[in-house]
mmCIF file of C-alpha atoms and ligand atoms in Angstrom:
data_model
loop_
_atom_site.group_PDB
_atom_site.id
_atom_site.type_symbol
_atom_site.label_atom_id
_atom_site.label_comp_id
_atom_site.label_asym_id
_atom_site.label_seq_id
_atom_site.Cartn_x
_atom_site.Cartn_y
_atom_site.Cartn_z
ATOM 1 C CA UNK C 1 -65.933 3.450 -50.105
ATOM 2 C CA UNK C 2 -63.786 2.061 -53.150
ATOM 3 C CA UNK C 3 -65.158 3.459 -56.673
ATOM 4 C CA UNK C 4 -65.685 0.889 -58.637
ATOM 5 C CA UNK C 5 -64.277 1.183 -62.061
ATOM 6 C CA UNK C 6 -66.772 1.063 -65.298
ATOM 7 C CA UNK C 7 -67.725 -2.321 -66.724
ATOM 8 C CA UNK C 8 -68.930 -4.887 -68.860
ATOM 9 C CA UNK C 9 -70.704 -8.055 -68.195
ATOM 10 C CA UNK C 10 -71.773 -9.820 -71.114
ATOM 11 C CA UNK C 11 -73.859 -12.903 -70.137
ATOM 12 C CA UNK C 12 -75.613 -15.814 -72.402
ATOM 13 C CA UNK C 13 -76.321 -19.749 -71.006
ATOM 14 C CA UNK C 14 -73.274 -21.324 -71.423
ATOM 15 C CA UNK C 15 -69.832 -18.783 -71.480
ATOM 16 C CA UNK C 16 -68.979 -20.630 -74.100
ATOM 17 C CA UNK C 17 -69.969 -19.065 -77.552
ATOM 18 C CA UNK C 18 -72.022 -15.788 -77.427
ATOM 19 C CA UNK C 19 -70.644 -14.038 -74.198
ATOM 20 C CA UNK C 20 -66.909 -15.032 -74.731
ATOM 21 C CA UNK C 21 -66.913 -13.402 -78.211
ATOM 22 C CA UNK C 22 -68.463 -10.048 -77.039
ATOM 23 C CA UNK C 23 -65.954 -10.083 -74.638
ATOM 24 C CA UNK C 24 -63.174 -10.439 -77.331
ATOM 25 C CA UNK C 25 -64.643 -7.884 -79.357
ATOM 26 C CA UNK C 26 -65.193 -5.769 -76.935
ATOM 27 C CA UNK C 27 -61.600 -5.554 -75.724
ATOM 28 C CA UNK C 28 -60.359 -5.604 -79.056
ATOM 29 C CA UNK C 29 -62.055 -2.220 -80.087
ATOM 30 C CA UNK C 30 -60.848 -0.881 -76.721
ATOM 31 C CA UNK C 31 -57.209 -1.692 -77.327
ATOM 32 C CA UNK C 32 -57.771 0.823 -80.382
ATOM 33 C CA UNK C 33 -58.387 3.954 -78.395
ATOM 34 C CA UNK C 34 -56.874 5.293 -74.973
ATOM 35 C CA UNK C 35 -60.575 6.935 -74.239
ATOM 36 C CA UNK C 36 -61.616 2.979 -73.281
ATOM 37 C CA UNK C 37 -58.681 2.597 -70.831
ATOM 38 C CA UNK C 38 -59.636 1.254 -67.254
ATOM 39 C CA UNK C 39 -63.147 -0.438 -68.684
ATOM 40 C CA UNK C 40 -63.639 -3.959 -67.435
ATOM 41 C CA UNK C 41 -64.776 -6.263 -69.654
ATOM 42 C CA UNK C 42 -66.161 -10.022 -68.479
ATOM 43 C CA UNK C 43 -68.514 -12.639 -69.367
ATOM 44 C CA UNK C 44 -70.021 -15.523 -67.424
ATOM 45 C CA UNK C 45 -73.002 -17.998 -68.243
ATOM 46 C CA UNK C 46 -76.411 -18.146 -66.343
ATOM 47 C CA UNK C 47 -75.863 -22.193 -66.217
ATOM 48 C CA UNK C 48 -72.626 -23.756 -64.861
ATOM 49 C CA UNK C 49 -72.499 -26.551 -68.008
ATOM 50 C CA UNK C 50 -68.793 -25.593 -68.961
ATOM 51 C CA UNK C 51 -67.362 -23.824 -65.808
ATOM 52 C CA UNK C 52 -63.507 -23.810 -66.411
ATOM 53 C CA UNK C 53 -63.458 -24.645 -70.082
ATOM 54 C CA UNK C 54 -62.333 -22.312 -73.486
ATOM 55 C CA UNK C 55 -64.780 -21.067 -75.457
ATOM 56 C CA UNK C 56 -65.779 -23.721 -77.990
ATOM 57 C CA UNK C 57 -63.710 -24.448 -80.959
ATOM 58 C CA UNK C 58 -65.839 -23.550 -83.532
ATOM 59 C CA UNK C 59 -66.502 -19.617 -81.820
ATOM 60 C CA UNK C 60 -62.417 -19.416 -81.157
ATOM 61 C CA UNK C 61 -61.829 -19.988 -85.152
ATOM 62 C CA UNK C 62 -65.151 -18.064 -86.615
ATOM 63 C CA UNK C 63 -63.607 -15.273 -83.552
ATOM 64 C CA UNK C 64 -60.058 -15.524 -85.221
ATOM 65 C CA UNK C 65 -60.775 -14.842 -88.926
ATOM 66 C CA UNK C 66 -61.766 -12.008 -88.307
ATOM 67 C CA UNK C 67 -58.906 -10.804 -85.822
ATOM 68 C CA UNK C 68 -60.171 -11.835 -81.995
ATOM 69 C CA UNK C 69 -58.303 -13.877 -79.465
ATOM 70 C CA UNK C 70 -60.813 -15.614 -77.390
ATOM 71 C CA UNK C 71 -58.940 -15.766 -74.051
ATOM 72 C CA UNK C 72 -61.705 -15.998 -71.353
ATOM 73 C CA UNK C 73 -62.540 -19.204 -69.202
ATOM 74 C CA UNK C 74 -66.547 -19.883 -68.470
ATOM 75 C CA UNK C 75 -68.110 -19.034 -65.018
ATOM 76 C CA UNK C 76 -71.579 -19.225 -63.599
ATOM 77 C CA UNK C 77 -73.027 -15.662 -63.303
ATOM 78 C CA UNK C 78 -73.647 -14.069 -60.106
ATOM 79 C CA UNK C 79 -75.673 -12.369 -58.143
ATOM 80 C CA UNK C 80 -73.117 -9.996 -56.647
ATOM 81 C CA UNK C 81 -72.090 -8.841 -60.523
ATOM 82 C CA UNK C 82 -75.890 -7.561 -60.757
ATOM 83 C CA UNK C 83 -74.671 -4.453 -58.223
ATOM 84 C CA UNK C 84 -70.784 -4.763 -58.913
ATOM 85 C CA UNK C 85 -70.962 -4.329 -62.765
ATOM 86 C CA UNK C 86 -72.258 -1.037 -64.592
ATOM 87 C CA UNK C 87 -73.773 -2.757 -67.038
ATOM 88 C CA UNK C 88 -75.125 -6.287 -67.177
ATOM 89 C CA UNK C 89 -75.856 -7.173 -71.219
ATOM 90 C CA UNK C 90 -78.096 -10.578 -71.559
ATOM 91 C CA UNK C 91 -77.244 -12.149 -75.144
ATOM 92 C CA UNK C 92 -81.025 -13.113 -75.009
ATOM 93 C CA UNK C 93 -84.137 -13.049 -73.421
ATOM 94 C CA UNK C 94 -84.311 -16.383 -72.059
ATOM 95 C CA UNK C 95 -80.858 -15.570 -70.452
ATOM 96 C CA UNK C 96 -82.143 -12.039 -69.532
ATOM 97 C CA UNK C 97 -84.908 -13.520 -67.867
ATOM 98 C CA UNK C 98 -82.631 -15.993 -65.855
ATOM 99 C CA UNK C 99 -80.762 -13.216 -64.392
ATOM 100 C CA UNK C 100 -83.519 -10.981 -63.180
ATOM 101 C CA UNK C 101 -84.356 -14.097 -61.079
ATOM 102 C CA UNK C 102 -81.693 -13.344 -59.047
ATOM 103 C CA UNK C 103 -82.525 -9.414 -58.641
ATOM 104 C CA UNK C 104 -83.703 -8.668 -55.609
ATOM 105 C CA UNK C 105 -85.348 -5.009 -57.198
ATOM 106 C CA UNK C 106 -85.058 -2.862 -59.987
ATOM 107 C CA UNK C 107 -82.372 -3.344 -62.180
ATOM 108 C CA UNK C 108 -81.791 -1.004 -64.647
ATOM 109 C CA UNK C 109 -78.230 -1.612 -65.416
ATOM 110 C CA UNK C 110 -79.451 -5.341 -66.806
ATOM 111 C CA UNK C 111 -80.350 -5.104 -70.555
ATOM 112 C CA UNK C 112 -80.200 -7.083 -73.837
ATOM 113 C CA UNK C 113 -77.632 -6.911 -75.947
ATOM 114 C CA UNK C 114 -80.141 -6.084 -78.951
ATOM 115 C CA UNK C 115 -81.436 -2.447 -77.083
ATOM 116 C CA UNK C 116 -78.278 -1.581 -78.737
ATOM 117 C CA UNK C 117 -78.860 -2.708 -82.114
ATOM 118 C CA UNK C 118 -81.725 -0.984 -84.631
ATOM 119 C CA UNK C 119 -84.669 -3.048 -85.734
ATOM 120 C CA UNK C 120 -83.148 -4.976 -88.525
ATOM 121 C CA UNK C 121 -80.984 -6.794 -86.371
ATOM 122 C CA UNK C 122 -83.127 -9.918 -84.201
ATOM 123 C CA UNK C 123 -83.984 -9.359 -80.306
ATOM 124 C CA UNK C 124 -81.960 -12.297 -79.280
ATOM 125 C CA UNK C 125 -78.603 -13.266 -79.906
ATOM 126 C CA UNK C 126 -79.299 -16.643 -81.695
ATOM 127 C CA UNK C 127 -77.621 -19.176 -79.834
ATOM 128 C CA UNK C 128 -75.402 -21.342 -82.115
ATOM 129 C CA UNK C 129 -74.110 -24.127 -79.954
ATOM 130 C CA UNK C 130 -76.036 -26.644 -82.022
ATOM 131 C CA UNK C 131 -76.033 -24.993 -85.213
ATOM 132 C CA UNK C 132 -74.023 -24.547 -88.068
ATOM 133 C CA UNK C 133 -70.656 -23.106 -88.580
ATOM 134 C CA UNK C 134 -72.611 -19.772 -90.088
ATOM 135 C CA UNK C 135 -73.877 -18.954 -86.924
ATOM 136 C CA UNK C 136 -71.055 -18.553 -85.058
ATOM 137 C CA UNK C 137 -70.578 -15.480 -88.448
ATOM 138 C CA UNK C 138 -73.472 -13.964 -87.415
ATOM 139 C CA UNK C 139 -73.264 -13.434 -83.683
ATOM 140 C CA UNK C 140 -69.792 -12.051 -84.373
ATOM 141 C CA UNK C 141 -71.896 -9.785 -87.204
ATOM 142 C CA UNK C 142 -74.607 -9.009 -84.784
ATOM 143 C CA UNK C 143 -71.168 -8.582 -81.720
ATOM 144 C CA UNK C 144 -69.576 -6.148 -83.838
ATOM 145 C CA UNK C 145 -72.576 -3.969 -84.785
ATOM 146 C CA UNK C 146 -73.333 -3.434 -81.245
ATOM 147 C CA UNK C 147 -70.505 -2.888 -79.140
ATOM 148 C CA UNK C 148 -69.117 0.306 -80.652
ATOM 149 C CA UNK C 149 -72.720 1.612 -79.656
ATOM 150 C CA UNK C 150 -72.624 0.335 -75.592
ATOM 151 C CA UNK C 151 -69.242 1.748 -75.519
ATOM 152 C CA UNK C 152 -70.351 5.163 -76.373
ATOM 153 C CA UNK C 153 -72.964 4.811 -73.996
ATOM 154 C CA UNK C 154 -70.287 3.989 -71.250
ATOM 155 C CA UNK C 155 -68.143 6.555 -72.441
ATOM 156 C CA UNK C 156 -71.014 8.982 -71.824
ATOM 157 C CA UNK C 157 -71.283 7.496 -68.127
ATOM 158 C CA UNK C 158 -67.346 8.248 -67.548
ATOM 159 C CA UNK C 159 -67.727 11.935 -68.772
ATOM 160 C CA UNK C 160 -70.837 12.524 -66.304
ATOM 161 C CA UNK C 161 -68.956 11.300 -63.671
ATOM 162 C CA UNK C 162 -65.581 13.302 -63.943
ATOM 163 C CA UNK C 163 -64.835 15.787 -61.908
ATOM 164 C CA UNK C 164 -65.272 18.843 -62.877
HETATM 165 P P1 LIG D 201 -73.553 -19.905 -75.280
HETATM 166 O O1 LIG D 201 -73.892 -21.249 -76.105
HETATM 167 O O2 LIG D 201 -74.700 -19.719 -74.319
HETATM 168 O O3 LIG D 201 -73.518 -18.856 -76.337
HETATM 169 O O4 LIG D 201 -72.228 -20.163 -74.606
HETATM 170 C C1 LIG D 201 -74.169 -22.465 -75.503
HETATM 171 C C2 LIG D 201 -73.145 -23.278 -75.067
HETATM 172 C C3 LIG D 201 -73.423 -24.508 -74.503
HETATM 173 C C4 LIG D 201 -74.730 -24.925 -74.366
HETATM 174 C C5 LIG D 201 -75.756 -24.100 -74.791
HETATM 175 C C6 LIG D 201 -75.476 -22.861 -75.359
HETATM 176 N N1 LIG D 201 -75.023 -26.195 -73.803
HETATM 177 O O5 LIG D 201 -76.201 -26.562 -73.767
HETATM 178 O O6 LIG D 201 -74.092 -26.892 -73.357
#
């Protein structure tokens, strides 16, 4: 059977703001350092509102002051990324508890985003579709503080599964 190489899914309700920037940032600190090579990184939306489109214009410019190319087009999540993807990250819980719909049993490899943030940091991602252009800031803030963090913790996964 094929090994499946380590991943990423970042998922919030549309894959058009939260998910597509953690994705950005997420590639963008693993250009930085070989160790991340081989890591997939992808994002997808529990609802199918925007399949197709860019990330919304607002997120693309907040993403790009501060360095990120937003390349990614939105998908519907599925069920199939639940076993397929080492780690499934819900932006919040409303979108965490969308996904578990569609689990079948235990699944430990779906979590929030925030389980990888400390306590001064909100459980959700806020979702800033219909908000102002400072929250689009702050889910970058709150993107950046916790990525370095779940790619440690995937790092750690590689290293217990080398060879020895
Ligand atoms: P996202 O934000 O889940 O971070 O992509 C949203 C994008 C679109 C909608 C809601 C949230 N919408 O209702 O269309």
């Amino acid at each position: 059977m094929a090994i499946e190489p380590l991943s990423v899914q970042f998922v919030c309700l549309g894959n058009i703001c939260r998910s597509p920037a953690a994705q950005g940032v997420m590639e963008s600190l693993m250009a930085r350092d070989p160790r991340w090579q081989g890591i997939v990184v992808d994002s997808a939306g529990t609802a199918g509102y925007h399949i197709g489109r860019a990330p919304d214009s607002r997120m693309i410019a907040a993403a790009k002051l501060r360095g990120y190319d937003l390349q990614s087009r939105a998908k519907q999540f599925e069920r199939t990324f639940l076993r397929s993807r080492t780690l499934v990250l819900a932006m919040d819980r409303e979108n965490y508890r969308d996904i578990m719909l569609l689990a079948t049993g235990p699944a430990p490899n779906v979590r929030l985003f925030s389980d990888y943030l400390d306590e001064s940091w909100p459980r959700d991602v806020p979702d800033p579709y219909y908000g102002e252009s400072h929250g689009f800031e702050y889910v970058l803030e709150m993107l950046e503080a916790g990525c370095p963090k779940i790619l440690e913790e995937i790092l750690r996964k590689k290293e217990s599964l080398r060879p020895d």
